[in-house]
């Protein structure tokens, strides 16, 4: 009998232990308010440019805020050397959710009338593109070593000039400007990223480094701080003639003192850029992205000053070329911006 009681007691203890383990096996089910419910976030693919440029910094900032504030979405930042073309194609095919791109090339692809260079890679109309936020300008920085003797258009003949990577807006507009200047076939074009362009100038592998980015561009700051360089001043009549051929381009002044040892204003060509999405992106996702970009605008500006131009007003203005996603329009109306 004593043995039977002992066995029964042990069984009771075992049952209690099983009950305790069962109660604690899934604590998330005990409280629906537990924020650590381990819900897997949906990953949004962002197509952006190479490291060191405005696109990459901006995409990383958006991804960081999405990770910080969104309970449903995270982002994968995909760097591309042909960012505008890849953004267009990946958005049209819905392989990416967000893309950074040059507005002129996006407009051409959207309308089915792409620039000749873009048309070599974007062979069909891409009418599924929609505007998320806009816009900022990427300024073409042309940099030469001091005392290089490169001062005029004629001095560029026969020289090695970095022209960015094929398919980028920077490449398209840089080649356009050189053609307008009468230099087509008279220089050696070198495809390179922004950082590669500056590195090549340092190593004397190119005569003219080209960086197209919002200012101040970190890689340009590095060049002015680390080696003795000057800007190459493209004549204003060439800039004006280039704009006449592609009216979406602009002329911009980078003020003296923007970069170390920059003693005078730098007048150059500006290329408008914006952030695009595709029409099939859900309203929920788009609304969340609007909240990140416009609701946390001050934080983005603190991270990178280029974001200061990504305002509701500038976005609405940019939508004259590419329409807003309906959820962006709804968000703006709810905020009283439209």
mmCIF file of C-alpha atoms in Angstrom:
data_model
loop_
_atom_site.group_PDB
_atom_site.id
_atom_site.type_symbol
_atom_site.label_atom_id
_atom_site.label_comp_id
_atom_site.label_asym_id
_atom_site.label_seq_id
_atom_site.Cartn_x
_atom_site.Cartn_y
_atom_site.Cartn_z
ATOM 1 C CA UNK A 1 0.000 0.000 0.000
ATOM 2 C CA UNK A 2 2.790 2.347 0.903
ATOM 3 C CA UNK A 3 4.418 1.626 -2.427
ATOM 4 C CA UNK A 4 1.146 2.374 -4.250
ATOM 5 C CA UNK A 5 0.850 5.732 -2.463
ATOM 6 C CA UNK A 6 4.399 6.555 -3.422
ATOM 7 C CA UNK A 7 3.709 5.758 -7.066
ATOM 8 C CA UNK A 8 0.541 7.865 -7.036
ATOM 9 C CA UNK A 9 2.422 10.780 -5.487
ATOM 10 C CA UNK A 10 5.109 10.592 -8.134
ATOM 11 C CA UNK A 11 2.464 10.526 -10.875
ATOM 12 C CA UNK A 12 0.826 13.645 -9.434
ATOM 13 C CA UNK A 13 4.143 15.475 -9.386
ATOM 14 C CA UNK A 14 4.799 14.447 -12.990
ATOM 15 C CA UNK A 15 1.367 15.719 -14.063
ATOM 16 C CA UNK A 16 2.012 19.039 -12.340
ATOM 17 C CA UNK A 17 5.356 19.415 -14.099
ATOM 18 C CA UNK A 18 3.749 18.664 -17.476
ATOM 19 C CA UNK A 19 1.071 21.258 -16.750
ATOM 20 C CA UNK A 20 3.661 23.895 -15.816
ATOM 21 C CA UNK A 21 5.701 23.211 -18.968
ATOM 22 C CA UNK A 22 2.564 23.391 -21.125
ATOM 23 C CA UNK A 23 1.558 26.707 -19.638
ATOM 24 C CA UNK A 24 4.948 28.216 -20.326
ATOM 25 C CA UNK A 25 5.633 26.593 -23.672
ATOM 26 C CA UNK A 26 4.172 29.477 -25.702
ATOM 27 C CA UNK A 27 4.102 32.633 -23.625
ATOM 28 C CA UNK A 28 3.129 34.691 -26.713
ATOM 29 C CA UNK A 29 -0.286 33.016 -26.652
ATOM 30 C CA UNK A 30 -0.848 34.130 -23.064
ATOM 31 C CA UNK A 31 -0.923 37.797 -24.020
ATOM 32 C CA UNK A 32 -1.984 39.126 -27.395
ATOM 33 C CA UNK A 33 -0.419 42.451 -26.402
ATOM 34 C CA UNK A 34 3.114 41.039 -26.364
ATOM 35 C CA UNK A 35 5.027 43.101 -28.952
ATOM 36 C CA UNK A 36 7.669 40.382 -29.313
ATOM 37 C CA UNK A 37 5.304 38.013 -31.080
ATOM 38 C CA UNK A 38 8.025 37.067 -33.561
ATOM 39 C CA UNK A 39 5.862 38.003 -36.549
ATOM 40 C CA UNK A 40 8.144 37.813 -39.565
ATOM 41 C CA UNK A 41 8.370 41.099 -41.447
ATOM 42 C CA UNK A 42 7.807 41.301 -45.186
ATOM 43 C CA UNK A 43 10.966 42.369 -47.028
ATOM 44 C CA UNK A 44 10.678 45.224 -49.508
ATOM 45 C CA UNK A 45 13.420 45.337 -52.152
ATOM 46 C CA UNK A 46 14.925 48.785 -52.757
ATOM 47 C CA UNK A 47 17.010 49.296 -55.918
ATOM 48 C CA UNK A 48 19.644 51.965 -55.346
ATOM 49 C CA UNK A 49 23.022 53.154 -56.613
ATOM 50 C CA UNK A 50 26.575 52.306 -55.720
ATOM 51 C CA UNK A 51 28.080 53.056 -52.315
ATOM 52 C CA UNK A 52 29.163 56.624 -51.702
ATOM 53 C CA UNK A 53 26.390 58.213 -53.739
ATOM 54 C CA UNK A 54 23.205 60.006 -52.755
ATOM 55 C CA UNK A 55 20.931 57.125 -53.791
ATOM 56 C CA UNK A 56 22.727 54.621 -51.597
ATOM 57 C CA UNK A 57 22.770 56.893 -48.553
ATOM 58 C CA UNK A 58 19.090 57.732 -49.021
ATOM 59 C CA UNK A 59 17.998 54.139 -49.514
ATOM 60 C CA UNK A 60 19.898 53.059 -46.409
ATOM 61 C CA UNK A 61 18.258 55.836 -44.381
ATOM 62 C CA UNK A 62 14.770 54.772 -45.502
ATOM 63 C CA UNK A 63 15.592 51.128 -44.758
ATOM 64 C CA UNK A 64 16.860 52.004 -41.276
ATOM 65 C CA UNK A 65 13.701 53.943 -40.379
ATOM 66 C CA UNK A 66 11.520 51.166 -41.785
ATOM 67 C CA UNK A 67 13.335 48.687 -39.562
ATOM 68 C CA UNK A 68 12.980 51.011 -36.582
ATOM 69 C CA UNK A 69 9.323 52.019 -36.896
ATOM 70 C CA UNK A 70 7.487 49.426 -38.958
ATOM 71 C CA UNK A 71 6.078 46.315 -37.331
ATOM 72 C CA UNK A 72 5.284 44.697 -40.684
ATOM 73 C CA UNK A 73 8.010 45.594 -43.149
ATOM 74 C CA UNK A 74 11.761 45.583 -43.491
ATOM 75 C CA UNK A 75 13.929 46.396 -46.503
ATOM 76 C CA UNK A 76 16.695 44.860 -48.568
ATOM 77 C CA UNK A 77 18.888 47.531 -50.176
ATOM 78 C CA UNK A 78 20.209 46.308 -53.535
ATOM 79 C CA UNK A 79 23.108 48.286 -54.984
ATOM 80 C CA UNK A 80 23.257 48.630 -58.767
ATOM 81 C CA UNK A 81 25.742 50.225 -61.137
ATOM 82 C CA UNK A 82 22.886 50.787 -63.625
ATOM 83 C CA UNK A 83 20.440 51.973 -61.033
ATOM 84 C CA UNK A 84 17.977 53.952 -63.198
ATOM 85 C CA UNK A 85 17.518 51.232 -65.795
ATOM 86 C CA UNK A 86 17.410 48.478 -63.176
ATOM 87 C CA UNK A 87 14.890 50.437 -61.104
ATOM 88 C CA UNK A 88 12.667 50.876 -64.152
ATOM 89 C CA UNK A 89 12.820 47.214 -65.154
ATOM 90 C CA UNK A 90 12.544 45.739 -61.639
ATOM 91 C CA UNK A 91 9.612 47.997 -60.735
ATOM 92 C CA UNK A 92 7.791 47.236 -63.974
ATOM 93 C CA UNK A 93 8.204 43.491 -63.330
ATOM 94 C CA UNK A 94 7.343 43.925 -59.609
ATOM 95 C CA UNK A 95 10.657 42.357 -58.621
ATOM 96 C CA UNK A 96 11.358 45.459 -56.536
ATOM 97 C CA UNK A 97 9.035 47.592 -54.432
ATOM 98 C CA UNK A 98 11.038 50.828 -54.428
ATOM 99 C CA UNK A 99 13.511 52.295 -56.882
ATOM 100 C CA UNK A 100 15.683 55.411 -57.003
ATOM 101 C CA UNK A 101 15.973 56.795 -60.513
ATOM 102 C CA UNK A 102 16.604 59.751 -62.783
ATOM 103 C CA UNK A 103 13.261 61.367 -63.558
ATOM 104 C CA UNK A 104 13.945 62.019 -67.241
ATOM 105 C CA UNK A 105 14.672 58.382 -68.014
ATOM 106 C CA UNK A 106 11.679 57.219 -65.961
ATOM 107 C CA UNK A 107 9.438 59.601 -67.891
ATOM 108 C CA UNK A 108 10.763 58.274 -71.191
ATOM 109 C CA UNK A 109 10.162 54.667 -70.168
ATOM 110 C CA UNK A 110 6.701 55.465 -68.759
ATOM 111 C CA UNK A 111 5.565 57.200 -71.947
ATOM 112 C CA UNK A 112 7.206 54.658 -74.229
ATOM 113 C CA UNK A 113 9.617 57.243 -75.644
ATOM 114 C CA UNK A 114 12.886 56.548 -73.833
ATOM 115 C CA UNK A 115 16.137 58.335 -74.471
ATOM 116 C CA UNK A 116 18.083 56.575 -77.222
ATOM 117 C CA UNK A 117 20.651 55.240 -74.747
ATOM 118 C CA UNK A 118 18.003 54.024 -72.306
ATOM 119 C CA UNK A 119 16.025 52.420 -75.144
ATOM 120 C CA UNK A 120 18.869 49.975 -75.734
ATOM 121 C CA UNK A 121 18.001 48.361 -72.377
ATOM 122 C CA UNK A 122 14.357 49.375 -71.828
ATOM 123 C CA UNK A 123 12.750 47.962 -74.957
ATOM 124 C CA UNK A 124 9.077 48.126 -73.920
ATOM 125 C CA UNK A 125 6.864 50.797 -72.404
ATOM 126 C CA UNK A 126 6.929 50.685 -68.598
ATOM 127 C CA UNK A 127 3.591 52.211 -67.636
ATOM 128 C CA UNK A 128 3.364 50.498 -64.246
ATOM 129 C CA UNK A 129 5.714 53.054 -62.650
ATOM 130 C CA UNK A 130 4.325 55.390 -59.995
ATOM 131 C CA UNK A 131 5.808 58.263 -57.993
ATOM 132 C CA UNK A 132 6.355 57.874 -54.256
ATOM 133 C CA UNK A 133 8.353 60.996 -53.392
ATOM 134 C CA UNK A 134 10.330 63.684 -55.171
ATOM 135 C CA UNK A 135 12.647 65.168 -55.761
ATOM 136 C CA UNK A 136 16.288 66.166 -55.600
ATOM 137 C CA UNK A 137 18.890 66.994 -58.194
ATOM 138 C CA UNK A 138 22.139 65.190 -58.800
ATOM 139 C CA UNK A 139 24.802 67.642 -59.852
ATOM 140 C CA UNK A 140 27.505 66.647 -62.321
ATOM 141 C CA UNK A 141 30.869 67.281 -60.623
ATOM 142 C CA UNK A 142 33.802 67.288 -63.054
ATOM 143 C CA UNK A 143 37.100 67.119 -61.174
ATOM 144 C CA UNK A 144 40.662 67.414 -62.439
ATOM 145 C CA UNK A 145 44.003 67.505 -60.711
ATOM 146 C CA UNK A 146 45.348 70.998 -60.078
ATOM 147 C CA UNK A 147 47.837 72.162 -62.697
ATOM 148 C CA UNK A 148 46.594 69.462 -65.092
ATOM 149 C CA UNK A 149 46.289 72.009 -67.877
ATOM 150 C CA UNK A 150 42.692 70.934 -68.525
ATOM 151 C CA UNK A 151 40.743 74.189 -68.654
ATOM 152 C CA UNK A 152 38.815 74.346 -71.941
ATOM 153 C CA UNK A 153 36.682 72.063 -74.101
ATOM 154 C CA UNK A 154 39.624 71.656 -76.485
ATOM 155 C CA UNK A 155 41.748 70.404 -73.586
ATOM 156 C CA UNK A 156 39.357 67.460 -73.128
ATOM 157 C CA UNK A 157 40.150 65.979 -76.537
ATOM 158 C CA UNK A 158 42.013 62.706 -76.216
ATOM 159 C CA UNK A 159 41.607 62.638 -72.428
ATOM 160 C CA UNK A 160 40.265 59.802 -70.263
ATOM 161 C CA UNK A 161 36.961 60.878 -68.711
ATOM 162 C CA UNK A 162 34.902 58.857 -66.274
ATOM 163 C CA UNK A 163 31.325 58.717 -67.583
ATOM 164 C CA UNK A 164 29.656 56.566 -64.902
ATOM 165 C CA UNK A 165 28.275 53.097 -65.605
ATOM 166 C CA UNK A 166 26.188 52.360 -68.681
ATOM 167 C CA UNK A 167 22.481 52.584 -67.944
ATOM 168 C CA UNK A 168 22.731 55.201 -65.230
ATOM 169 C CA UNK A 169 21.162 58.613 -65.646
ATOM 170 C CA UNK A 170 24.579 60.119 -64.956
ATOM 171 C CA UNK A 171 26.046 58.194 -67.886
ATOM 172 C CA UNK A 172 23.260 59.199 -70.237
ATOM 173 C CA UNK A 173 23.411 62.908 -69.415
ATOM 174 C CA UNK A 174 27.208 63.073 -69.206
ATOM 175 C CA UNK A 175 27.517 61.545 -72.674
ATOM 176 C CA UNK A 176 24.815 63.906 -73.918
ATOM 177 C CA UNK A 177 26.676 66.952 -72.619
ATOM 178 C CA UNK A 178 29.985 65.808 -74.131
ATOM 179 C CA UNK A 179 28.237 65.231 -77.460
ATOM 180 C CA UNK A 180 26.658 68.689 -77.346
ATOM 181 C CA UNK A 181 30.143 70.051 -76.644
ATOM 182 C CA UNK A 182 31.342 68.474 -79.909
ATOM 183 C CA UNK A 183 33.466 65.829 -78.197
ATOM 184 C CA UNK A 184 31.746 62.640 -79.329
ATOM 185 C CA UNK A 185 34.424 60.157 -80.398
ATOM 186 C CA UNK A 186 37.187 62.516 -79.262
ATOM 187 C CA UNK A 187 37.701 61.261 -75.690
ATOM 188 C CA UNK A 188 38.167 57.951 -73.898
ATOM 189 C CA UNK A 189 35.096 57.185 -71.802
ATOM 190 C CA UNK A 190 35.712 55.143 -68.662
ATOM 191 C CA UNK A 191 32.775 53.386 -67.003
ATOM 192 C CA UNK A 192 33.071 53.568 -63.232
ATOM 193 C CA UNK A 193 31.183 54.124 -60.012
ATOM 194 C CA UNK A 194 31.630 57.400 -58.146
ATOM 195 C CA UNK A 195 34.214 56.021 -55.741
ATOM 196 C CA UNK A 196 36.045 54.262 -58.565
ATOM 197 C CA UNK A 197 36.086 57.542 -60.482
ATOM 198 C CA UNK A 198 37.781 59.400 -57.611
ATOM 199 C CA UNK A 199 40.194 56.524 -56.990
ATOM 200 C CA UNK A 200 41.122 56.519 -60.678
ATOM 201 C CA UNK A 201 41.819 60.261 -60.556
ATOM 202 C CA UNK A 202 44.044 59.784 -57.516
ATOM 203 C CA UNK A 203 45.961 57.059 -59.381
ATOM 204 C CA UNK A 204 46.084 59.144 -62.598
ATOM 205 C CA UNK A 205 44.099 56.420 -64.364
ATOM 206 C CA UNK A 206 41.652 59.072 -65.612
ATOM 207 C CA UNK A 207 42.180 62.725 -66.432
ATOM 208 C CA UNK A 208 38.693 63.856 -65.458
ATOM 209 C CA UNK A 209 36.662 62.300 -62.660
ATOM 210 C CA UNK A 210 32.891 62.613 -62.880
ATOM 211 C CA UNK A 211 30.640 62.292 -59.835
ATOM 212 C CA UNK A 212 26.912 62.906 -60.186
ATOM 213 C CA UNK A 213 25.343 63.329 -56.777
ATOM 214 C CA UNK A 214 23.565 65.795 -54.555
ATOM 215 C CA UNK A 215 25.946 68.159 -52.863
ATOM 216 C CA UNK A 216 27.935 67.981 -50.738
ATOM 217 C CA UNK A 217 28.911 64.565 -52.079
ATOM 218 C CA UNK A 218 31.096 62.613 -49.605
ATOM 219 C CA UNK A 219 33.362 61.205 -52.327
ATOM 220 C CA UNK A 220 33.960 64.705 -53.711
ATOM 221 C CA UNK A 221 34.715 66.005 -50.229
ATOM 222 C CA UNK A 222 37.275 63.225 -49.923
ATOM 223 C CA UNK A 223 38.916 64.204 -53.216
ATOM 224 C CA UNK A 224 39.179 67.894 -52.304
ATOM 225 C CA UNK A 225 40.481 67.068 -48.834
ATOM 226 C CA UNK A 226 43.018 64.409 -49.803
ATOM 227 C CA UNK A 227 44.529 65.574 -53.118
ATOM 228 C CA UNK A 228 45.101 68.884 -54.896
ATOM 229 C CA UNK A 229 42.150 69.152 -57.284
ATOM 230 C CA UNK A 230 39.995 71.722 -59.073
ATOM 231 C CA UNK A 231 36.604 71.663 -60.745
ATOM 232 C CA UNK A 232 36.517 71.607 -64.518
ATOM 233 C CA UNK A 233 34.064 74.348 -65.520
ATOM 234 C CA UNK A 234 31.910 73.280 -68.447
ATOM 235 C CA UNK A 235 31.023 76.460 -70.405
ATOM 236 C CA UNK A 236 27.535 77.714 -69.591
ATOM 237 C CA UNK A 237 26.562 77.779 -73.250
ATOM 238 C CA UNK A 238 27.174 74.013 -73.384
ATOM 239 C CA UNK A 239 25.085 73.502 -70.246
ATOM 240 C CA UNK A 240 22.295 75.650 -71.712
ATOM 241 C CA UNK A 241 22.395 73.790 -75.036
ATOM 242 C CA UNK A 242 22.200 70.448 -73.223
ATOM 243 C CA UNK A 243 19.148 71.634 -71.290
ATOM 244 C CA UNK A 244 17.554 72.823 -74.542
ATOM 245 C CA UNK A 245 17.857 69.257 -75.847
ATOM 246 C CA UNK A 246 16.565 67.666 -72.619
ATOM 247 C CA UNK A 247 14.297 70.227 -70.897
ATOM 248 C CA UNK A 248 13.923 68.201 -67.695
ATOM 249 C CA UNK A 249 17.574 69.006 -66.892
ATOM 250 C CA UNK A 250 18.483 72.077 -64.837
ATOM 251 C CA UNK A 251 21.405 74.440 -64.242
ATOM 252 C CA UNK A 252 22.621 74.653 -60.659
ATOM 253 C CA UNK A 253 25.198 76.622 -58.714
ATOM 254 C CA UNK A 254 27.230 74.788 -56.061
ATOM 255 C CA UNK A 255 28.309 77.651 -53.778
ATOM 256 C CA UNK A 256 31.959 78.399 -53.044
ATOM 257 C CA UNK A 257 33.034 76.768 -49.802
ATOM 258 C CA UNK A 258 30.845 73.705 -50.266
ATOM 259 C CA UNK A 259 34.006 71.616 -50.580
ATOM 260 C CA UNK A 260 37.435 72.080 -48.960
ATOM 261 C CA UNK A 261 39.501 74.678 -50.801
ATOM 262 C CA UNK A 262 36.648 75.472 -53.221
ATOM 263 C CA UNK A 263 37.203 79.185 -53.758
ATOM 264 C CA UNK A 264 34.492 79.971 -56.319
ATOM 265 C CA UNK A 265 30.938 79.004 -57.254
ATOM 266 C CA UNK A 266 30.632 75.982 -59.502
ATOM 267 C CA UNK A 267 27.967 76.170 -62.219
ATOM 268 C CA UNK A 268 26.977 72.774 -63.527
ATOM 269 C CA UNK A 269 24.236 70.574 -64.940
ATOM 270 C CA UNK A 270 21.644 69.085 -62.590
ATOM 271 C CA UNK A 271 19.696 65.894 -63.149
ATOM 272 C CA UNK A 272 16.360 65.556 -61.282
ATOM 273 C CA UNK A 273 15.806 62.346 -59.323
ATOM 274 C CA UNK A 274 12.919 60.832 -57.402
ATOM 275 C CA UNK A 275 11.766 57.716 -55.550
ATOM 276 C CA UNK A 276 9.440 55.431 -57.489
ATOM 277 C CA UNK A 277 7.272 52.406 -56.755
ATOM 278 C CA UNK A 278 5.005 50.229 -58.915
ATOM 279 C CA UNK A 279 1.263 50.491 -59.330
ATOM 280 C CA UNK A 280 0.654 47.012 -57.919
ATOM 281 C CA UNK A 281 2.135 47.796 -54.501
ATOM 282 C CA UNK A 282 -0.594 47.498 -51.861
ATOM 283 C CA UNK A 283 -2.118 50.592 -50.305
ATOM 284 C CA UNK A 284 -1.001 49.359 -46.886
ATOM 285 C CA UNK A 285 2.649 49.176 -47.932
ATOM 286 C CA UNK A 286 2.533 52.550 -49.697
ATOM 287 C CA UNK A 287 0.889 54.252 -46.723
ATOM 288 C CA UNK A 288 3.591 52.875 -44.455
ATOM 289 C CA UNK A 289 6.275 54.186 -46.813
ATOM 290 C CA UNK A 290 4.611 57.614 -46.854
ATOM 291 C CA UNK A 291 4.678 57.658 -43.077
ATOM 292 C CA UNK A 292 8.384 56.800 -43.080
ATOM 293 C CA UNK A 293 9.330 59.446 -45.665
ATOM 294 C CA UNK A 294 6.958 62.262 -44.756
ATOM 295 C CA UNK A 295 6.020 61.423 -41.161
ATOM 296 C CA UNK A 296 9.675 61.042 -40.155
ATOM 297 C CA UNK A 297 10.983 63.641 -42.597
ATOM 298 C CA UNK A 298 13.048 65.509 -39.989
ATOM 299 C CA UNK A 299 14.925 62.339 -39.080
ATOM 300 C CA UNK A 300 15.730 61.653 -42.717
ATOM 301 C CA UNK A 301 16.981 65.219 -43.205
ATOM 302 C CA UNK A 302 19.193 64.842 -40.135
ATOM 303 C CA UNK A 303 20.671 61.711 -41.692
ATOM 304 C CA UNK A 304 21.179 63.287 -45.123
ATOM 305 C CA UNK A 305 20.339 66.877 -46.042
ATOM 306 C CA UNK A 306 19.279 65.898 -49.575
ATOM 307 C CA UNK A 307 15.993 64.727 -48.073
ATOM 308 C CA UNK A 308 15.095 68.365 -47.364
ATOM 309 C CA UNK A 309 13.803 68.650 -50.938
ATOM 310 C CA UNK A 310 11.545 65.599 -50.610
ATOM 311 C CA UNK A 311 8.513 67.597 -49.560
ATOM 312 C CA UNK A 312 4.808 67.149 -50.352
ATOM 313 C CA UNK A 313 4.983 70.264 -52.558
ATOM 314 C CA UNK A 314 7.917 68.957 -54.620
ATOM 315 C CA UNK A 315 6.340 65.514 -54.841
ATOM 316 C CA UNK A 316 3.089 66.968 -56.176
ATOM 317 C CA UNK A 317 5.065 69.027 -58.701
ATOM 318 C CA UNK A 318 7.003 65.939 -59.842
ATOM 319 C CA UNK A 319 3.726 64.051 -60.358
ATOM 320 C CA UNK A 320 3.087 66.159 -63.471
ATOM 321 C CA UNK A 321 5.427 63.716 -65.234
ATOM 322 C CA UNK A 322 4.730 60.415 -63.445
ATOM 323 C CA UNK A 323 1.442 59.951 -61.539
ATOM 324 C CA UNK A 324 1.312 59.371 -57.817
ATOM 325 C CA UNK A 325 0.327 55.959 -56.513
ATOM 326 C CA UNK A 326 -3.336 56.271 -55.371
ATOM 327 C CA UNK A 327 -2.311 55.533 -51.765
ATOM 328 C CA UNK A 328 0.186 58.422 -51.853
ATOM 329 C CA UNK A 329 -2.564 60.728 -53.080
ATOM 330 C CA UNK A 330 -4.909 59.457 -50.350
ATOM 331 C CA UNK A 331 -2.212 60.010 -47.718
ATOM 332 C CA UNK A 332 -1.594 63.560 -48.921
ATOM 333 C CA UNK A 333 -5.316 64.351 -48.882
ATOM 334 C CA UNK A 334 -5.660 62.959 -45.352
ATOM 335 C CA UNK A 335 -2.826 65.254 -44.255
ATOM 336 C CA UNK A 336 -4.466 68.270 -45.956
ATOM 337 C CA UNK A 337 -1.642 68.632 -48.502
ATOM 338 C CA UNK A 338 -3.891 68.187 -51.555
#
